[in-house]
PDB file of C-alpha atoms in Angstrom:
ATOM      1  CA  MET A   1      89.493 174.416 104.235  1.00 42.00           C
ATOM      2  CA  GLU A   2      91.097 176.591 101.598  1.00 46.00           C
ATOM      3  CA  HIS A   3      92.497 179.945 102.667  1.00 50.00           C
ATOM      4  CA  PRO A   4      92.460 182.935 100.341  1.00 64.00           C
ATOM      5  CA  ASP A   5      95.846 184.335  99.435  1.00 79.00           C
ATOM      6  CA  HIS A   6      96.662 187.808 100.702  1.00 88.00           C
ATOM      7  CA  ALA A   7      99.374 190.000  99.267  1.00 92.00           C
ATOM      8  CA  PHE A   8     102.063 191.335 101.609  1.00 94.00           C
ATOM      9  CA  SER A   9     100.803 194.869 100.931  1.00 96.00           C
ATOM     10  CA  GLU A  10      97.283 193.817 102.004  1.00 96.00           C
ATOM     11  CA  LEU A  11      98.641 192.800 105.405  1.00 97.00           C
ATOM     12  CA  PHE A  12     100.125 196.249 105.869  1.00 98.00           C
ATOM     13  CA  GLU A  13      96.792 197.790 104.839  1.00 97.00           C
ATOM     14  CA  GLN A  14      95.004 195.550 107.348  1.00 96.00           C
ATOM     15  CA  LEU A  15      97.421 196.738 110.044  1.00 97.00           C
ATOM     16  CA  GLY A  16      96.714 200.361 109.139  1.00 97.00           C
ATOM     17  CA  LEU A  17     100.228 200.962 107.800  1.00 98.00           C
ATOM     18  CA  ALA A  18     101.480 202.406 104.528  1.00 98.00           C
ATOM     19  CA  SER A  19     101.412 199.559 102.036  1.00 97.00           C
ATOM     20  CA  ASP A  20     103.525 200.700  99.093  1.00 97.00           C
ATOM     21  CA  ALA A  21     106.763 198.782  98.496  1.00 97.00           C
ATOM     22  CA  ALA A  22     109.067 201.571  99.723  1.00 98.00           C
ATOM     23  CA  SER A  23     107.096 202.048 102.962  1.00 98.00           C
ATOM     24  CA  ILE A  24     107.035 198.316 103.660  1.00 97.00           C
ATOM     25  CA  LYS A  25     110.789 198.101 103.118  1.00 97.00           C
ATOM     26  CA  ARG A  26     111.392 201.090 105.423  1.00 97.00           C
ATOM     27  CA  PHE A  27     109.144 199.630 108.129  1.00 98.00           C
ATOM     28  CA  ILE A  28     110.934 196.282 108.071  1.00 97.00           C
ATOM     29  CA  GLU A  29     114.397 197.869 108.018  1.00 96.00           C
ATOM     30  CA  HIS A  30     113.497 200.207 110.899  1.00 97.00           C
ATOM     31  CA  ASN A  31     112.003 197.462 113.094  1.00 97.00           C
ATOM     32  CA  SER A  32     114.363 194.558 112.351  1.00 96.00           C
ATOM     33  CA  PRO A  33     115.834 192.285 113.349  1.00 96.00           C
ATOM     34  CA  LEU A  34     113.564 190.995 116.077  1.00 96.00           C
ATOM     35  CA  PRO A  35     115.245 189.063 118.889  1.00 95.00           C
ATOM     36  CA  ALA A  36     115.052 185.309 118.346  1.00 93.00           C
ATOM     37  CA  ASP A  37     113.053 184.819 121.548  1.00 95.00           C
ATOM     38  CA  MET A  38     110.452 187.518 120.750  1.00 97.00           C
ATOM     39  CA  GLU A  39     107.173 186.517 119.150  1.00 97.00           C
ATOM     40  CA  LEU A  40     106.128 188.782 116.286  1.00 97.00           C
ATOM     41  CA  PRO A  41     102.992 190.135 118.047  1.00 98.00           C
ATOM     42  CA  ASN A  42     105.135 191.161 121.037  1.00 98.00           C
ATOM     43  CA  ALA A  43     107.403 193.427 118.998  1.00 97.00           C
ATOM     44  CA  PRO A  44     107.333 197.015 120.291  1.00 97.00           C
ATOM     45  CA  CYS A  45     106.419 198.408 116.858  1.00 97.00           C
ATOM     46  CA  TRP A  46     102.773 197.270 117.115  1.00 98.00           C
ATOM     47  CA  ASN A  47      99.909 198.969 118.861  1.00 98.00           C
ATOM     48  CA  GLU A  48      97.489 196.826 120.865  1.00 98.00           C
ATOM     49  CA  GLY A  49      95.073 196.253 117.974  1.00 98.00           C
ATOM     50  CA  GLN A  50      97.821 195.318 115.531  1.00 98.00           C
ATOM     51  CA  ALA A  51      99.386 192.906 118.027  1.00 98.00           C
ATOM     52  CA  GLU A  52      96.012 191.263 118.666  1.00 97.00           C
ATOM     53  CA  PHE A  53      95.368 190.871 114.930  1.00 96.00           C
ATOM     54  CA  LEU A  54      98.771 189.212 114.441  1.00 97.00           C
ATOM     55  CA  ARG A  55      98.254 186.973 117.480  1.00 96.00           C
ATOM     56  CA  GLU A  56      94.849 185.824 116.246  1.00 95.00           C
ATOM     57  CA  ALA A  57      96.109 185.214 112.714  1.00 93.00           C
ATOM     58  CA  ILE A  58      98.821 182.920 114.082  1.00 91.00           C
ATOM     59  CA  GLU A  59      96.799 181.157 116.787  1.00 92.00           C
ATOM     60  CA  GLU A  60      93.732 180.524 114.659  1.00 88.00           C
ATOM     61  CA  ASP A  61      95.721 179.668 111.520  1.00 81.00           C
ATOM     62  CA  ALA A  62      93.501 182.269 109.886  1.00 77.00           C
ATOM     63  CA  ASP A  63      93.594 183.144 106.222  1.00 89.00           C
ATOM     64  CA  TRP A  64      96.193 185.793 107.116  1.00 93.00           C
ATOM     65  CA  ALA A  65      98.552 183.260 108.750  1.00 92.00           C
ATOM     66  CA  GLU A  66     100.735 182.636 105.697  1.00 92.00           C
ATOM     67  CA  VAL A  67     101.432 186.302 105.027  1.00 95.00           C
ATOM     68  CA  VAL A  68     101.955 186.949 108.773  1.00 96.00           C
ATOM     69  CA  ASP A  69     104.560 184.162 108.717  1.00 95.00           C
ATOM     70  CA  HIS A  70     106.221 185.932 105.774  1.00 95.00           C
ATOM     71  CA  LEU A  71     106.317 189.155 107.822  1.00 97.00           C
ATOM     72  CA  ASP A  72     107.797 187.278 110.774  1.00 96.00           C
ATOM     73  CA  VAL A  73     110.603 185.865 108.626  1.00 96.00           C
ATOM     74  CA  SER A  74     111.213 189.267 107.021  1.00 96.00           C
ATOM     75  CA  MET A  75     111.553 190.950 110.404  1.00 96.00           C
ATOM     76  CA  ARG A  76     114.112 188.433 111.666  1.00 93.00           C
ATOM     77  CA  LYS A  77     116.657 189.089 108.938  1.00 83.00           C
ATOM     78  CA  ALA A  78     119.500 191.364 109.904  1.00 58.00           C
TER      79      ALA A  78
END
């Protein structure tokens, strides 16, 4: 099954967050780095709906999974 590609900014839109480059950078800088033992959906920066979306994207290897993985990596950098 082929998954559509989603832009990083589209993920932020889907999460109900500002999706311009400066806002994305600020969000990541403000909420990073995540502890190594914390799963992305469990980060305190998400509300319940956002966490559930991220969890489902990862668990179901949904079409959002690749860009969610990119977010995960971005939020682990110091």
